[in-house]
Short mmCIF file of C-alpha atoms in Angstrom, two decimals:
data_model
loop_
_atom_site.label_atom_id
_atom_site.label_comp_id
_atom_site.label_asym_id
_atom_site.label_seq_id
_atom_site.Cartn_x
_atom_site.Cartn_y
_atom_site.Cartn_z
CA UNK A 1 -22.71 -39.92 81.23
CA UNK A 2 -19.98 -38.88 79.05
CA UNK A 3 -18.28 -35.87 80.93
CA UNK A 4 -17.59 -32.62 77.92
CA UNK A 5 -14.05 -31.67 78.19
CA UNK A 6 -13.95 -29.40 75.04
CA UNK A 7 -15.80 -26.76 73.28
CA UNK A 8 -15.76 -24.93 70.32
CA UNK A 9 -14.36 -21.21 70.80
CA UNK A 10 -14.84 -18.43 68.85
CA UNK A 11 -12.51 -16.66 71.24
CA UNK A 12 -11.33 -15.75 74.53
CA UNK A 13 -9.98 -12.86 76.36
CA UNK A 14 -9.54 -11.10 79.26
CA UNK A 15 -10.80 -7.50 79.78
CA UNK A 16 -13.28 -5.82 82.05
CA UNK A 17 -16.96 -7.02 82.10
CA UNK A 18 -19.24 -4.33 80.56
CA UNK A 19 -22.50 -4.79 80.94
CA UNK A 20 -25.06 -5.63 84.71
CA UNK A 21 -24.47 -6.21 88.19
CA UNK A 22 -21.25 -7.12 87.38
CA UNK A 23 -19.57 -3.84 85.53
CA UNK A 24 -16.16 -2.38 85.87
CA UNK A 25 -15.01 -6.13 87.07
CA UNK A 26 -11.95 -7.85 85.40
CA UNK A 27 -12.97 -11.23 83.81
CA UNK A 28 -12.22 -13.68 81.59
CA UNK A 29 -14.46 -13.83 78.86
CA UNK A 30 -15.01 -17.68 77.53
CA UNK A 31 -17.17 -17.33 74.13
CA UNK A 32 -18.52 -20.42 72.96
CA UNK A 33 -19.28 -21.28 68.95
CA UNK A 34 -23.12 -22.20 68.26
CA UNK A 35 -26.48 -20.94 68.85
CA UNK A 36 -29.98 -21.75 66.68
CA UNK A 37 -31.93 -18.58 68.40
CA UNK A 38 -31.17 -15.79 65.31
CA UNK A 39 -31.17 -13.22 66.91
CA UNK A 40 -31.61 -10.30 64.05
CA UNK A 41 -29.44 -7.35 65.77
CA UNK A 42 -26.87 -10.23 67.38
CA UNK A 43 -23.46 -8.31 67.13
CA UNK A 44 -21.55 -11.48 66.99
CA UNK A 45 -23.62 -13.51 64.39
CA UNK A 46 -20.31 -15.06 63.83
CA UNK A 47 -20.46 -17.35 66.47
CA UNK A 48 -23.79 -18.87 65.48
CA UNK A 49 -22.30 -22.00 63.24
CA UNK A 50 -20.12 -24.34 65.75
CA UNK A 51 -18.13 -25.96 63.20
CA UNK A 52 -16.87 -22.63 62.31
CA UNK A 53 -15.09 -22.76 65.77
CA UNK A 54 -12.44 -24.95 67.17
CA UNK A 55 -12.63 -27.25 69.71
CA UNK A 56 -10.39 -26.46 72.44
CA UNK A 57 -9.78 -28.94 75.54
CA UNK A 58 -10.81 -27.64 78.80
CA UNK A 59 -7.18 -27.81 80.13
CA UNK A 60 -6.35 -25.43 77.57
CA UNK A 61 -8.62 -22.99 78.82
CA UNK A 62 -8.08 -23.47 82.18
CA UNK A 63 -3.92 -22.77 80.94
CA UNK A 64 -4.84 -19.54 79.75
CA UNK A 65 -7.04 -18.70 82.20
CA UNK A 66 -4.68 -19.30 85.44
CA UNK A 67 -2.02 -17.21 83.39
CA UNK A 68 -3.92 -13.84 84.43
CA UNK A 69 -4.76 -12.67 87.45
CA UNK A 70 -8.69 -13.34 87.39
CA UNK A 71 -10.93 -15.02 89.62
CA UNK A 72 -14.03 -14.34 87.74
CA UNK A 73 -14.91 -15.91 84.25
CA UNK A 74 -17.71 -15.44 82.40
CA UNK A 75 -19.13 -18.02 79.72
CA UNK A 76 -20.96 -16.38 76.63
CA UNK A 77 -21.73 -17.07 73.36
CA UNK A 78 -23.49 -17.98 70.82
CA UNK A 79 -25.77 -19.60 73.43
CA UNK A 80 -24.10 -21.55 76.10
CA UNK A 81 -26.09 -23.43 77.60
CA UNK A 82 -26.11 -25.57 74.34
CA UNK A 83 -23.54 -27.67 75.86
CA UNK A 84 -23.02 -29.46 79.43
CA UNK A 85 -20.73 -27.18 81.42
CA UNK A 86 -20.68 -29.16 84.44
CA UNK A 87 -16.82 -30.58 83.89
CA UNK A 88 -15.81 -27.15 83.22
CA UNK A 89 -17.30 -25.06 85.97
CA UNK A 90 -16.14 -27.74 88.21
CA UNK A 91 -12.25 -27.28 87.63
CA UNK A 92 -12.78 -23.66 87.34
CA UNK A 93 -14.50 -23.92 91.06
CA UNK A 94 -11.76 -25.94 92.19
CA UNK A 95 -9.39 -22.50 91.42
CA UNK A 96 -11.52 -20.87 93.06
CA UNK A 97 -12.90 -18.55 90.15
CA UNK A 98 -16.06 -17.67 90.18
CA UNK A 99 -18.51 -18.03 87.30
CA UNK A 100 -21.25 -16.27 85.75
CA UNK A 101 -23.13 -17.56 82.35
CA UNK A 102 -24.51 -15.46 79.75
CA UNK A 103 -27.65 -17.16 78.33
CA UNK A 104 -30.72 -16.61 76.77
CA UNK A 105 -32.23 -19.31 78.66
CA UNK A 106 -33.19 -21.32 76.22
CA UNK A 107 -31.59 -24.68 77.23
CA UNK A 108 -31.86 -26.20 80.86
CA UNK A 109 -28.28 -25.42 82.48
CA UNK A 110 -25.78 -28.01 82.89
CA UNK A 111 -23.03 -26.96 85.45
CA UNK A 112 -23.45 -25.74 88.88
CA UNK A 113 -22.87 -21.66 87.85
CA UNK A 114 -22.80 -18.86 90.63
CA UNK A 115 -24.37 -16.12 88.54
CA UNK A 116 -27.24 -16.70 86.10
CA UNK A 117 -27.67 -13.25 83.74
CA UNK A 118 -30.89 -14.25 81.81
CA UNK A 119 -31.13 -12.70 78.88
CA UNK A 120 -34.38 -13.44 76.99
CA UNK A 121 -34.57 -13.40 73.00
CA UNK A 122 -38.11 -12.57 70.70
CA UNK A 123 -36.34 -15.32 68.64
CA UNK A 124 -36.98 -18.37 70.47
CA UNK A 125 -38.90 -19.31 73.88
CA UNK A 126 -36.60 -19.37 77.36
CA UNK A 127 -37.24 -22.67 79.06
CA UNK A 128 -39.10 -22.60 82.67
CA UNK A 129 -35.58 -23.37 84.58
CA UNK A 130 -34.46 -19.93 83.32
CA UNK A 131 -37.09 -17.95 85.64
CA UNK A 132 -35.97 -20.41 88.77
CA UNK A 133 -32.41 -20.23 88.54
CA UNK A 134 -31.96 -16.29 87.27
CA UNK A 135 -29.93 -14.17 89.42
CA UNK A 136 -29.89 -11.07 86.49
CA UNK A 137 -32.59 -10.19 84.37
CA UNK A 138 -31.35 -8.37 81.30
CA UNK A 139 -33.10 -7.65 78.74
CA UNK A 140 -32.31 -5.56 75.68
CA UNK A 141 -34.12 -2.76 74.61
CA UNK A 142 -35.22 -2.49 70.96
CA UNK A 143 -38.25 -1.17 70.35
CA UNK A 144 -40.80 0.58 72.64
CA UNK A 145 -42.86 -2.36 72.78
CA UNK A 146 -40.39 -4.03 74.82
CA UNK A 147 -40.81 -2.54 78.21
CA UNK A 148 -44.46 -4.50 78.21
CA UNK A 149 -42.21 -7.66 77.06
CA UNK A 150 -39.66 -6.64 79.93
CA UNK A 151 -42.45 -6.68 82.08
CA UNK A 152 -43.68 -9.84 81.18
CA UNK A 153 -40.60 -11.93 82.23
CA UNK A 154 -39.94 -9.98 85.32
CA UNK A 155 -43.34 -11.25 86.44
CA UNK A 156 -41.87 -14.81 86.56
CA UNK A 157 -38.45 -14.50 87.69
CA UNK A 158 -37.65 -15.00 91.15
CA UNK A 159 -37.76 -12.70 94.12
CA UNK A 160 -34.41 -12.15 94.13
CA UNK A 161 -33.38 -11.19 91.15
CA UNK A 162 -32.04 -7.94 89.71
CA UNK A 163 -33.44 -6.33 87.07
CA UNK A 164 -31.90 -4.22 83.77
CA UNK A 165 -32.98 -2.71 81.38
CA UNK A 166 -30.22 -2.42 78.32
CA UNK A 167 -30.33 -0.20 75.11
CA UNK A 168 -29.67 -1.82 71.93
CA UNK A 169 -26.45 -0.36 70.81
CA UNK A 170 -27.82 0.74 67.50
CA UNK A 171 -30.54 2.25 69.19
CA UNK A 172 -28.82 3.86 72.16
CA UNK A 173 -29.49 7.02 71.16
CA UNK A 174 -33.24 6.39 70.97
CA UNK A 175 -33.97 4.08 73.65
CA UNK A 176 -32.04 5.54 76.30
CA UNK A 177 -33.52 8.42 77.05
CA UNK A 178 -36.66 6.03 76.95
CA UNK A 179 -35.34 3.80 79.37
CA UNK A 180 -34.08 6.49 81.63
CA UNK A 181 -37.97 7.77 82.51
CA UNK A 182 -38.73 4.52 83.05
CA UNK A 183 -36.29 3.28 85.93
CA UNK A 184 -37.20 6.13 87.26
CA UNK A 185 -41.07 5.45 86.97
CA UNK A 186 -40.54 1.69 87.88
CA UNK A 187 -37.31 1.84 90.05
CA UNK A 188 -37.26 -2.07 90.39
CA UNK A 189 -35.63 -1.83 87.44
CA UNK A 190 -31.66 -0.81 86.72
CA UNK A 191 -29.89 0.49 83.55
CA UNK A 192 -27.38 -1.64 82.10
CA UNK A 193 -25.09 0.09 79.61
CA UNK A 194 -22.41 -1.56 77.27
CA UNK A 195 -19.85 0.44 79.02
CA UNK A 196 -16.83 -1.94 77.47
CA UNK A 197 -17.85 -0.22 74.38
CA UNK A 198 -17.15 2.92 76.10
CA UNK A 199 -14.11 1.96 77.23
CA UNK A 200 -12.92 0.56 73.38
CA UNK A 201 -12.21 -2.86 74.67
CA UNK A 202 -13.64 -6.48 73.98
#
């Protein structure tokens, strides 16, 4: 099997994780280009076409990551699970770096990821593998019908998976009050906010 040692990288940056379980933690983000899910409200549609983003080697990525003090790397996209991440993750682990992925779950995961954030989308069905691996289910709430949709996915994930509802950014003023009331009535859920946007950081 060919070892994947480079990826189309749209952007990479050292920042603070803004969402979900690790919100507030320093993290190095690697955003891979390429996605065929097609979310209408995606805020990084420029990531969809992999050919628009330069191939970057794992060695180059590691050099930039280790130039920071980070102990946590988040691989996101686009849809990062489109790629075999095995080698990249192994090299990060050798450096003692914890690795998370943010994925729609549409592809089986290749790589020994420490934290699997599963954020299913209506535009392409997830694979069963996603429900078993998920350590965090993060459902974006765009309209009222999404609460039922979120519960459908929550019923399929493993028992240790943390459950998050997150308002879609452009609908936050309308949807957040509904999410607050929903979580008060259904305390197995938590609220995730895009706090990096409040902090005005990437």
